Amino acid sequence: MTIQEVKDRWSPGMKDPQAAIDWWNSKAGAFASRDIPTAQSSLAIRLITEKQMIERGQSSLDVGCGGGRFSFALEQLGACVTGIDFSPRMIEECEKSRIARASSACFCVQDWQNIDLQALGWKNKFDLVLANMTPAVVSADSFLKLSEASRNWCLMVKPTRRSNSILDKLNSLLELEADTNSLDEALLYAFELLWLNGKKPKIEYEEQQRENSWKTEDAVEEYTLRISSSHSLSSYQKEQIKDFLHRESIDNVIKETTHTTIAAVYWQVDRKS
C-alpha cells in the first residue's frame, strides 16, 4: 500500500461533529476529577519515563488533552506543556486545574484535524508529542501531523479490540457498524504510514477492563451522543436507544463493562528508529 492509498482509506468518520463536541463536553467534569497518571497506572507515562522521551525544560504537546491529567503528569516530569482539545468544556476544566495547581501549562481549544501548524509556529516545535486515548487522531492527515509537530519523540496510545457490554448490544439493535472497527484500523494505518516513511515504530500493549454505571436518563444521553458522533441517527433510532436502556436498567441504573487492548505506538522523527 502506498502513502496515498492509506490517506484515501483512513479518513475522518465523524458524522456529526457537534454531537461529538457535546459528548466530550458532557464528560469534562468527570475527566478532570481523575487522578494524575503515573508510570505505575499509565502505559503512556511508563513508556515516556522508561524511554526518556522528555527531559526537564523540554517542550511537550498533549493532543486531545481532555481534562489535562496527562499534561500535568508531563509537567511533573519537568516538561513545558501545551495541551489542546476540541472540547471547550474540557479546556475550561484544564484552566480551573491549572490555577488550582499554580501550573504553568498552557491550554487552548483547537481542532487537531483542522489545525494549521505552520500558522501557529508549531512545525517541529515540540520534543514530545503525545496523543493519548484521544479521538483527535482520526485520519492519515491528523496522524502525520504528530510527526510534523515533533522534533524528537511521538507517542500515540489508542484503544483497540474494544468490547462494551451495552454499546455492542445497541449497535446490533440499530444495525450499525461498531465505531471500534475504525480504532483497530487506525493502529494498522499508523504503522503502515510510519513504515512507508522509513521509520521503525515500536508497539506495546496493555489489557484493560473498566466498569461504569449511570442513572438511566444519563445513560440515554451518553449513548445517544456517543453513537450520534459516528452515525446519523433517526428519531426512531434515538427512541430505540431510550427504550432499550430502560429495559436494560436495574433499579434505574445502567452498568457496563468495557474490555480493551490498549496499544501504544511510539517513534522518533529525527532519525530512523
XYZ file of N, CA and C in Angstrom:
819
model
N 0.845 -1.194 0.000
C 0.000 0.000 0.000
C 0.888 1.254 0.000
N 0.525 2.245 -0.777
C 1.273 3.498 -0.823
C 0.731 4.470 0.223
N 1.483 5.549 0.465
C 1.042 6.568 1.414
C -0.284 7.165 0.965
N -0.423 7.416 -0.326
C -1.669 7.998 -0.822
C -2.834 7.044 -0.633
N -2.593 5.751 -0.809
C -3.662 4.771 -0.604
C -4.110 4.735 0.846
N -3.152 4.854 1.772
C -3.516 4.907 3.192
C -4.335 6.165 3.466
N -3.913 7.293 2.898
C -4.651 8.542 3.084
C -6.081 8.425 2.558
N -6.233 7.750 1.426
C -7.566 7.596 0.842
C -8.461 6.736 1.727
N -7.869 5.744 2.382
C -8.663 4.818 3.199
C -8.904 5.337 4.612
N -7.914 6.033 5.170
C -8.010 6.493 6.560
C -8.460 7.956 6.562
N -9.744 8.148 6.621
C -10.318 9.494 6.604
C -11.274 9.642 7.781
N -11.605 10.868 8.175
C -12.485 11.077 9.340
C -13.831 10.393 9.163
N -14.291 9.699 10.202
C -15.572 9.022 10.134
C -16.653 9.711 10.944
N -16.351 10.903 11.438
C -17.290 11.628 12.282
C -18.458 12.157 11.454
N -19.672 11.723 11.793
C -20.859 12.145 11.057
C -21.430 13.462 11.566
N -21.318 13.690 12.869
C -21.906 14.883 13.476
C -20.894 15.488 14.444
N -20.036 16.399 13.959
C -19.002 16.995 14.811
C -19.557 17.652 16.071
N -20.720 18.293 15.964
C -21.281 18.953 17.143
C -21.704 17.937 18.182
N -22.238 16.795 17.744
C -22.610 15.735 18.684
C -21.370 15.219 19.409
N -20.263 15.135 18.673
C -19.013 14.692 19.293
C -18.542 15.689 20.352
N -18.619 16.986 20.020
C -18.223 18.015 20.987
C -19.131 17.978 22.207
N -20.430 17.848 21.961
C -21.383 17.790 23.074
C -21.099 16.592 23.973
N -20.767 15.462 23.357
C -20.478 14.250 24.133
C -19.273 14.461 25.030
N -18.193 14.987 24.456
C -16.984 15.210 25.253
C -17.168 16.346 26.252
N -17.938 17.366 25.891
C -18.255 18.414 26.868
C -18.931 17.824 28.102
N -19.829 16.856 27.871
C -20.571 16.254 28.984
C -19.675 15.451 29.912
N -18.494 15.064 29.444
C -17.578 14.254 30.244
C -16.517 15.082 30.971
N -16.507 16.383 30.731
C -15.404 17.220 31.207
C -15.205 17.162 32.718
N -16.290 17.308 33.465
C -16.162 17.296 34.921
C -15.607 15.986 35.445
N -16.108 14.876 34.910
C -15.644 13.559 35.354
C -14.179 13.336 34.992
N -13.781 13.760 33.790
C -12.395 13.590 33.366
C -11.444 14.406 34.249
N -11.846 15.610 34.584
C -10.985 16.487 35.383
C -10.785 15.972 36.803
N -11.719 15.174 37.277
C -11.640 14.684 38.660
C -10.768 13.443 38.807
N -10.322 12.874 37.700
C -9.500 11.667 37.773
C -8.090 11.987 38.268
N -7.458 10.975 38.831
C -6.110 11.151 39.369
C -5.091 11.407 38.255
N -4.020 12.093 38.612
C -2.922 12.315 37.679
C -2.234 10.972 37.424
N -2.044 10.580 36.164
C -1.442 9.275 35.863
C 0.032 9.204 36.255
N 0.464 8.021 36.598
C 1.866 7.768 36.947
C 2.399 6.632 36.085
N 3.674 6.344 36.230
C 4.271 5.235 35.490
C 3.668 3.902 35.912
N 3.114 3.858 37.111
C 2.508 2.631 37.608
C 1.075 2.448 37.101
N 0.406 3.544 36.825
C -1.013 3.464 36.439
C -1.273 3.703 34.958
N -0.273 4.142 34.213
C -0.484 4.532 32.811
C 0.594 3.968 31.904
N 0.175 3.299 30.834
C 1.119 2.801 29.834
C 1.890 3.949 29.205
N 1.213 5.044 28.914
C 1.876 6.187 28.265
C 2.973 6.775 29.141
N 2.666 7.037 30.404
C 3.658 7.646 31.295
C 4.806 6.671 31.565
N 4.497 5.376 31.641
C 5.573 4.388 31.829
C 6.538 4.427 30.656
N 6.018 4.458 29.428
C 6.885 4.485 28.261
C 7.678 5.785 28.174
N 7.014 6.901 28.469
C 7.703 8.194 28.443
C 8.870 8.199 29.422
N 8.653 7.604 30.579
C 9.698 7.553 31.604
C 10.800 6.571 31.220
N 10.415 5.359 30.832
C 11.399 4.327 30.509
C 12.264 4.705 29.311
N 11.662 5.273 28.310
C 12.388 5.613 27.080
C 13.001 7.011 27.139
N 12.801 7.684 28.268
C 13.351 9.038 28.463
C 12.971 9.957 27.298
N 11.666 9.977 27.042
C 11.163 10.770 25.918
C 11.162 12.268 26.202
N 11.222 12.644 27.451
C 11.193 14.066 27.801
C 12.184 14.333 28.921
N 12.867 15.453 28.832
C 13.803 15.878 29.872
C 13.345 17.206 30.438
N 13.825 17.485 31.631
C 13.441 18.736 32.292
C 13.771 19.935 31.412
N 12.762 20.800 31.243
C 12.946 22.005 30.443
C 12.569 21.847 28.987
N 12.319 20.602 28.548
C 11.918 20.394 27.162
C 10.420 20.619 27.003
N 9.978 20.692 25.749
C 8.578 21.030 25.477
C 7.784 19.802 25.045
N 6.499 19.801 25.409
C 5.619 18.692 25.058
C 4.261 19.220 24.636
N 3.679 18.570 23.629
C 2.332 18.894 23.168
C 1.421 17.716 23.494
N 0.353 17.993 24.232
C -0.631 16.977 24.606
C -1.851 17.163 23.710
N -1.953 16.310 22.682
C -3.030 16.415 21.689
C -4.278 15.701 22.212
N -5.398 16.435 22.243
C -6.612 15.855 22.803
C -6.438 15.664 24.296
N -6.086 16.729 24.981
C -5.661 16.649 26.384
C -6.786 16.346 27.362
N -8.054 16.450 26.912
C -9.156 16.163 27.825
C -9.127 17.088 29.027
N -9.221 16.486 30.213
C -9.215 17.276 31.449
C -7.848 17.698 31.918
N -6.802 17.374 31.140
C -5.453 17.864 31.452
C -4.604 16.963 32.323
N -5.087 15.764 32.627
C -4.337 14.897 33.542
C -2.933 14.585 33.038
N -2.840 14.259 31.751
C -1.533 13.890 31.214
C -0.645 15.117 31.014
N -1.248 16.255 30.772
C -0.469 17.497 30.699
C 0.213 17.772 32.036
N -0.533 17.599 33.120
C 0.042 17.841 34.448
C 1.065 16.767 34.811
N 0.836 15.538 34.343
C 1.811 14.471 34.586
C 3.118 14.780 33.858
N 3.020 15.282 32.624
C 4.217 15.664 31.875
C 4.929 16.825 32.546
N 4.155 17.762 33.092
C 4.758 18.891 33.802
C 5.515 18.404 35.033
N 4.988 17.408 35.706
C 5.676 16.844 36.864
C 7.003 16.206 36.484
N 7.102 15.772 35.214
C 8.353 15.206 34.716
C 9.328 16.297 34.269
N 8.892 17.547 34.371
C 9.775 18.664 34.054
C 9.522 19.319 32.719
N 8.492 18.887 32.007
C 8.232 19.421 30.671
C 7.493 20.758 30.712
N 7.701 21.554 29.691
C 6.901 22.749 29.439
C 5.774 22.310 28.500
N 4.548 22.330 28.981
C 3.464 21.619 28.311
C 2.431 22.556 27.683
N 2.021 22.194 26.473
C 0.869 22.806 25.814
C -0.170 21.711 25.611
N -1.392 21.944 26.065
C -2.463 20.978 25.900
C -3.575 21.561 25.048
N -4.063 20.755 24.101
C -5.147 21.226 23.232
C -6.273 20.192 23.195
N -7.499 20.687 22.997
C -8.657 19.816 22.870
C -9.739 20.566 22.105
N -10.590 19.816 21.401
C -11.652 20.486 20.640
C -12.886 20.748 21.493
N -12.871 20.274 22.735
C -13.997 20.486 23.641
C -13.759 21.717 24.520
N -14.550 22.761 24.368
C -14.385 23.953 25.201
C -14.525 23.665 26.697
N -15.433 22.763 27.050
C -15.628 22.428 28.461
C -14.402 21.728 29.033
N -13.760 20.884 28.248
C -12.533 20.237 28.714
C -11.457 21.281 29.015
N -11.317 22.240 28.125
C -10.292 23.276 28.331
C -10.651 24.147 29.533
N -11.936 24.403 29.750
C -12.345 25.139 30.950
C -11.897 24.403 32.206
N -12.081 23.077 32.219
C -11.663 22.286 33.375
C -10.145 22.299 33.523
N -9.436 22.266 32.407
C -7.970 22.360 32.449
C -7.527 23.668 33.094
N -8.193 24.748 32.706
C -7.832 26.058 33.251
C -8.090 26.131 34.758
N -9.210 25.543 35.190
C -9.503 25.511 36.627
C -8.405 24.761 37.383
N -8.022 23.607 36.838
C -6.988 22.799 37.482
C -5.631 23.499 37.426
N -5.363 24.173 36.315
C -4.087 24.886 36.187
C -3.943 25.946 37.265
N -5.020 26.683 37.487
C -4.995 27.733 38.510
C -4.846 27.112 39.897
N -5.599 26.057 40.154
C -5.544 25.405 41.469
C -4.167 24.821 41.746
N -3.491 24.363 40.714
C -2.176 23.745 40.878
C -1.032 24.746 40.746
N -1.364 25.994 40.431
C -0.348 27.003 40.139
C 0.575 26.477 39.036
N -0.033 25.851 38.031
C 0.704 25.249 36.928
C 1.038 26.288 35.865
N 2.114 26.043 35.145
C 2.496 26.926 34.049
C 2.128 26.335 32.688
N 1.384 25.229 32.700
C 0.940 24.624 31.443
C 0.018 25.584 30.694
N 0.029 25.470 29.370
C -0.808 26.321 28.523
C -1.871 25.463 27.849
N -3.130 25.899 27.902
C -4.230 25.141 27.312
C -5.010 26.020 26.333
N -5.477 25.414 25.256
C -6.305 26.158 24.308
C -7.205 25.202 23.516
N -8.306 25.754 23.038
C -9.247 24.989 22.223
C -8.723 24.952 20.789
N -8.473 23.740 20.299
C -8.018 23.551 18.928
C -8.566 22.232 18.402
N -8.954 22.221 17.145
C -9.376 21.002 16.467
C -8.166 20.456 15.711
N -7.587 19.366 16.206
C -6.343 18.836 15.645
C -6.495 18.479 14.168
N -7.666 18.007 13.784
C -7.879 17.620 12.392
C -7.690 18.808 11.450
N -8.061 19.990 11.888
C -8.020 21.177 11.024
C -6.984 22.206 11.448
N -6.128 21.855 12.380
C -5.149 22.807 12.903
C -4.103 23.160 11.833
N -3.649 24.398 11.867
C -2.613 24.864 10.939
C -1.318 25.014 11.734
N -0.471 23.991 11.692
C 0.770 24.008 12.474
C 1.696 25.138 12.042
N 1.736 25.421 10.760
C 2.617 26.475 10.249
C 2.200 27.833 10.801
N 0.912 28.097 10.785
C 0.426 29.391 11.260
C 0.688 29.582 12.749
N 0.639 28.503 13.514
C 0.874 28.582 14.954
C 2.358 28.554 15.315
N 3.205 28.282 14.348
C 4.630 28.146 14.623
C 4.956 26.858 15.349
N 4.164 25.816 15.082
C 4.315 24.539 15.792
C 5.004 23.465 14.956
N 5.494 23.784 13.788
C 6.215 22.806 12.981
C 7.523 22.439 13.680
N 7.706 21.141 13.948
C 8.928 20.648 14.593
C 9.274 21.419 15.857
N 8.262 21.803 16.620
C 8.489 22.636 17.800
C 8.687 21.831 19.082
N 8.010 20.689 19.204
C 7.932 20.005 20.496
C 8.857 18.794 20.563
N 9.483 18.628 21.729
C 10.371 17.478 21.929
C 9.580 16.182 22.048
N 8.356 16.283 22.531
C 7.477 15.119 22.621
C 6.064 15.535 22.246
N 5.466 14.779 21.345
C 4.060 14.976 21.006
C 3.308 13.723 21.453
N 2.351 13.913 22.340
C 1.574 12.817 22.905
C 0.125 12.906 22.436
N -0.403 11.783 21.989
C -1.838 11.672 21.673
C -2.331 10.431 22.407
N -2.833 10.624 23.589
C -3.184 9.503 24.461
C -4.693 9.280 24.518
N -5.151 8.160 23.971
C -6.555 7.754 24.059
C -7.491 8.876 23.634
N -7.160 9.496 22.523
C -7.936 10.651 22.063
C -8.537 10.411 20.686
N -9.752 10.925 20.432
C -10.346 10.860 19.097
C -9.792 11.931 18.166
N -8.814 12.695 18.628
C -8.259 13.758 17.788
C -7.560 13.197 16.553
N -6.980 12.013 16.682
C -6.283 11.396 15.553
C -7.249 10.442 14.864
N -7.880 10.925 13.796
C -8.967 10.177 13.146
C -8.734 9.978 11.650
N -7.540 10.306 11.189
C -7.261 10.218 9.756
C -5.760 10.190 9.543
N -5.362 9.860 8.316
C -3.945 9.867 7.983
C -3.344 11.253 8.179
N -4.065 12.278 7.747
C -3.543 13.642 7.866
C -3.343 14.041 9.320
N -4.321 13.713 10.175
C -4.186 14.087 11.586
C -3.093 13.272 12.271
N -2.867 12.046 11.806
C -1.770 11.243 12.362
C -0.416 11.802 11.949
N -0.261 12.135 10.676
C 1.013 12.651 10.191
C 1.388 13.978 10.852
N 0.378 14.711 11.304
C 0.649 15.979 11.983
C 1.412 15.768 13.297
N 1.276 14.600 13.902
C 2.025 14.332 15.140
C 3.522 14.453 14.865
N 3.973 13.831 13.779
C 5.389 13.907 13.415
C 5.784 15.308 12.977
N 4.878 15.980 12.301
C 5.177 17.333 11.824
C 5.384 18.307 12.980
N 4.683 18.087 14.090
C 4.796 18.986 15.238
C 5.984 18.642 16.127
N 6.564 17.459 15.936
C 7.627 16.982 16.822
C 9.011 17.210 16.231
N 9.989 17.348 17.133
C 11.383 17.368 16.699
C 12.157 16.191 17.293
N 11.421 15.310 17.984
C 12.073 14.112 18.501
C 11.082 12.960 18.661
N 10.404 12.890 19.801
C 9.547 11.735 20.079
C 8.073 11.990 19.774
N 7.399 10.919 19.363
C 5.941 10.897 19.252
C 5.425 9.627 19.924
N 4.292 9.752 20.594
C 3.656 8.610 21.250
C 2.156 8.719 21.064
N 1.578 7.700 20.411
C 0.136 7.642 20.257
C -0.385 6.391 20.951
N -1.368 6.570 21.823
C -1.976 5.448 22.528
C -3.441 5.374 22.102
N -3.840 4.178 21.637
C -5.194 4.001 21.122
C -5.853 2.775 21.743
N -7.172 2.838 21.965
C -7.900 1.637 22.361
C -8.153 0.765 21.132
N -7.933 -0.535 21.245
C -8.210 -1.456 20.148
C -8.943 -2.679 20.702
N -9.520 -3.460 19.817
C -10.217 -4.695 20.206
C -11.134 -4.453 21.410
N -11.866 -3.372 21.324
C -12.726 -2.969 22.451
C -14.097 -3.625 22.346
N -14.564 -4.140 23.467
C -15.930 -4.651 23.562
C -16.613 -3.960 24.726
N -17.891 -3.644 24.548
C -18.646 -2.920 25.565
C -19.999 -3.608 25.724
N -20.311 -4.020 26.925
C -21.483 -4.847 27.179
C -22.799 -4.183 26.786
N -22.849 -2.853 26.798
C -24.072 -2.134 26.426
C -23.991 -1.624 24.994
N -22.900 -0.987 24.651
C -22.766 -0.391 23.315
C -22.842 -1.439 22.217
N -22.250 -2.598 22.441
C -22.287 -3.648 21.432
C -23.724 -4.095 21.154
N -24.532 -4.193 22.202
C -25.935 -4.574 22.031
C -26.715 -3.493 21.278
N -26.404 -2.232 21.582
C -27.083 -1.133 20.896
C -26.733 -1.097 19.416
N -25.460 -1.294 19.092
C -25.063 -1.307 17.685
C -25.766 -2.429 16.929
N -25.894 -3.569 17.590
C -26.594 -4.691 16.963
C -28.079 -4.375 16.774
N -28.683 -3.793 17.795
C -30.099 -3.428 17.719
C -30.366 -2.442 16.599
N -29.488 -1.456 16.468
C -29.655 -0.391 15.479
C -29.090 -0.767 14.112
N -28.458 -1.947 14.042
C -27.842 -2.436 12.802
C -26.790 -1.452 12.294
N -25.895 -1.053 13.226
C -24.839 -0.106 12.900
C -23.478 -0.786 13.012
N -22.539 -0.311 12.225
C -21.168 -0.794 12.337
C -20.553 -0.196 13.593
N -19.891 -1.021 14.372
C -19.286 -0.548 15.614
C -18.183 0.465 15.328
N -18.134 1.540 16.121
C -17.080 2.535 15.913
C -15.710 1.991 16.292
N -15.678 0.826 16.964
C -14.401 0.226 17.338
C -13.636 -0.277 16.116
N -14.330 -0.558 15.032
C -13.640 -1.009 13.819
C -12.645 0.029 13.334
N -13.027 1.288 13.408
C -12.132 2.357 12.965
C -10.918 2.480 13.883
N -11.087 2.141 15.161
C -9.960 2.189 16.098
C -8.927 1.125 15.745
N -9.398 -0.076 15.418
C -8.485 -1.150 15.041
C -7.753 -0.808 13.745
N -8.473 -0.247 12.802
C -7.861 0.141 11.527
C -6.830 1.243 11.723
N -7.080 2.154 12.663
C -6.162 3.266 12.903
C -4.775 2.763 13.282
N -4.724 1.727 14.100
C -3.426 1.171 14.505
C -2.670 0.630 13.292
N -3.374 -0.083 12.426
C -2.740 -0.654 11.234
C -2.261 0.442 10.287
N -3.113 1.442 10.079
C -2.743 2.530 9.168
C -1.572 3.347 9.727
N -1.568 3.561 11.033
C -0.483 4.327 11.651
C 0.862 3.628 11.430
N 0.887 2.332 11.680
C 2.129 1.575 11.463
C 2.547 1.641 9.996
N 1.592 1.472 9.108
C 1.885 1.482 7.676
C 2.485 2.821 7.251
N 1.907 3.914 7.704
C 2.423 5.237 7.337
C 3.845 5.454 7.847
N 4.086 5.052 9.084
C 5.426 5.215 9.641
C 6.438 4.366 8.892
N 6.054 3.139 8.588
C 6.956 2.236 7.869
C 7.275 2.778 6.482
N 6.257 3.264 5.795
C 6.458 3.803 4.452
C 7.303 5.072 4.472
N 7.309 5.762 5.614
C 8.127 6.973 5.767
C 9.515 6.669 6.316
N 9.879 5.375 6.351
C 11.235 4.993 6.753
C 11.459 4.848 8.240
N 10.396 4.913 9.035
C 10.538 4.768 10.482
C 10.445 3.298 10.881
N 10.855 3.005 12.105
C 10.735 1.671 12.676
C 9.949 1.781 13.984
N 8.638 1.967 13.861
C 7.820 2.193 15.061
C 7.796 0.975 15.969
N 7.690 1.250 17.248
C 7.571 0.197 18.246
C 6.153 0.226 18.818
N 5.649 -0.940 19.196
C 4.293 -1.049 19.725
C 4.309 -1.867 21.009
N 3.604 -1.400 22.003
C 3.410 -2.161 23.237
C 1.923 -2.191 23.556
N 1.518 -3.221 24.300
C 0.099 -3.438 24.574
C -0.152 -3.583 26.080
N -1.393 -3.292 26.441
C -1.824 -3.458 27.826
C -3.319 -3.790 27.821
N -3.706 -4.791 28.584
C -5.114 -5.156 28.683
C -5.789 -4.325 29.768
N -7.015 -3.922 29.505
C -7.729 -3.053 30.448
C -9.192 -3.468 30.536
N -9.721 -3.471 31.743
C -11.150 -3.698 31.945
C -11.681 -2.616 32.870
N -12.795 -2.010 32.460
C -13.385 -0.934 33.269
C -14.872 -1.188 33.483
N -15.329 -0.815 34.658
C -16.747 -0.904 34.998
C -17.277 0.525 35.171
N -18.418 0.809 34.555
C -19.052 2.120 34.701
C -20.535 1.935 34.982
N -21.118 2.917 35.621
C -22.561 2.878 35.840
C -23.123 4.281 35.749
N -24.366 4.383 35.243
C -25.054 5.653 35.111
C -26.509 5.484 35.553
N -27.098 6.563 35.968
C -28.547 6.571 36.073
C -29.092 6.437 34.661
N -30.246 5.842 34.531
C -30.760 5.500 33.206
C -30.861 6.714 32.282
N -31.390 7.823 32.774
C -31.536 9.005 31.916
C -30.183 9.547 31.472
N -29.187 9.473 32.361
C -27.837 9.900 31.984
C -27.254 8.964 30.933
N -27.563 7.678 31.063
C -27.084 6.699 30.086
C -27.701 6.951 28.710
N -28.972 7.326 28.687
C -29.631 7.640 27.415
C -28.885 8.764 26.698
N -28.560 9.815 27.429
C -27.819 10.932 26.834
C -26.427 10.483 26.397
N -25.743 9.731 27.253
C -24.392 9.257 26.971
C -24.322 8.453 25.676
N -25.152 7.447 25.569
C -25.088 6.568 24.400
C -25.637 7.231 23.142
N -26.644 8.072 23.291
C -27.179 8.772 22.123
C -26.125 9.705 21.530
N -25.443 10.467 22.381
C -24.405 11.373 21.896
C -23.232 10.602 21.313
N -22.840 9.532 21.999
C -21.691 8.770 21.515
C -21.957 8.179 20.140
N -23.101 7.536 19.974
C -23.407 6.907 18.693
C -23.655 7.962 17.615
N -24.249 9.087 17.990
C -24.512 10.160 17.021
C -23.239 10.758 16.457
N -22.142 10.696 17.226
C -20.886 11.276 16.759
C -20.307 10.519 15.570
N -20.671 9.233 15.428
C -20.128 8.436 14.322
C -21.195 7.909 13.361
N -22.470 8.096 13.707
C -23.562 7.643 12.841
C -24.687 8.681 12.843
N -25.349 8.806 11.737
C -26.516 9.684 11.664
C -27.731 8.900 12.162
N -28.307 9.342 13.265
C -29.420 8.625 13.883
C -30.755 9.280 13.556
N -31.740 8.451 13.251
C -33.091 8.952 13.049
C -33.771 9.104 14.408
N -34.890 9.791 14.431
C -35.652 9.932 15.675
C -36.082 8.569 16.208
N -36.435 7.683 15.287
C -36.847 6.331 15.686
C -35.695 5.586 16.357
N -34.486 5.711 15.821
C -33.331 5.045 16.421
C -33.020 5.602 17.808
N -33.185 6.910 17.962
C -32.965 7.505 19.280
C -33.973 6.981 20.287
N -35.190 6.762 19.849
C -36.202 6.171 20.725
C -35.867 4.718 21.043
N -35.292 4.017 20.076
C -34.860 2.645 20.316
C -33.795 2.586 21.413
N -32.870 3.522 21.365
C -31.826 3.585 22.392
C -32.457 3.788 23.766
N -33.356 4.748 23.840
C -34.017 5.059 25.107
C -34.788 3.853 25.639
N -35.577 3.206 24.787
C -36.380 2.055 25.211
C -35.494 0.900 25.659
N -34.424 0.651 24.911
C -33.516 -0.447 25.263
C -32.891 -0.228 26.636
N -32.415 0.993 26.881
C -31.739 1.268 28.147
C -32.696 1.195 29.334
N -33.922 1.597 29.131
C -34.906 1.472 30.214
C -35.187 0.000 30.504
N -35.197 -0.830 29.476
C -35.402 -2.260 29.692
C -34.185 -2.898 30.361
N -33.009 -2.409 30.006
C -31.753 -2.983 30.491
C -31.428 -2.561 31.928
N -31.987 -1.451 32.376
C -31.631 -0.893 33.686
C -32.161 -1.747 34.832
N -31.426 -1.714 35.910
C -31.829 -2.366 37.158
C -31.804 -1.300 38.247
N -32.954 -1.095 38.877
C -33.082 -0.046 39.900
C -32.662 1.314 39.339
N -33.055 1.556 38.084
C -32.784 2.825 37.405
C -31.289 3.084 37.200
N -30.506 2.013 37.099
C -29.061 2.126 36.889
C -28.644 1.225 35.734
N -27.812 1.769 34.861
C -27.210 1.010 33.768
C -25.756 0.728 34.132
N -25.356 -0.540 34.076
C -23.967 -0.907 34.337
C -23.360 -1.475 33.057
N -22.138 -1.046 32.773
C -21.455 -1.541 31.583
C -20.060 -2.041 31.955
N -19.582 -2.985 31.172
C -18.220 -3.482 31.301
C -17.529 -3.317 29.959
N -16.351 -2.714 29.975
C -15.592 -2.496 28.749
C -14.253 -3.222 28.834
N -13.987 -4.060 27.852
C -12.692 -4.728 27.721
C -11.954 -4.084 26.550
N -10.687 -3.721 26.766
C -9.912 -3.030 25.731
C -8.465 -3.511 25.728
N -7.918 -3.652 24.541
C -6.476 -3.817 24.401
C -5.909 -2.447 24.055
N -5.146 -1.882 24.989
C -4.535 -0.568 24.763
C -3.242 -0.760 23.974
N -3.127 -0.060 22.857
C -1.934 -0.158 22.008
C -1.202 1.177 21.999
N 0.092 1.127 22.286
C 0.927 2.332 22.282
C 1.942 2.229 21.150
N 1.896 3.192 20.233
C 2.839 3.253 19.116
C 3.767 4.443 19.365
N 5.075 4.208 19.314
C 5.998 5.322 19.551
C 7.168 5.262 18.577
N 7.671 6.442 18.263
C 8.730 6.567 17.268
C 9.438 7.899 17.436
N 10.590 8.032 16.794
C 11.340 9.293 16.769
C 11.371 9.836 15.343
N 11.284 11.141 15.238
C 11.196 11.749 13.918
C 12.532 12.285 13.420
N 13.518 12.360 14.313
C 14.784 12.999 13.901
C 15.789 12.002 13.368
N 15.474 10.698 13.429
C 16.366 9.689 12.879
C 15.556 8.422 12.630
N 16.064 7.530 11.831
C 15.361 6.291 11.514
C 15.502 5.340 12.677
N 14.444 5.294 13.490
C 14.498 4.473 14.689
C 13.112 4.002 15.040
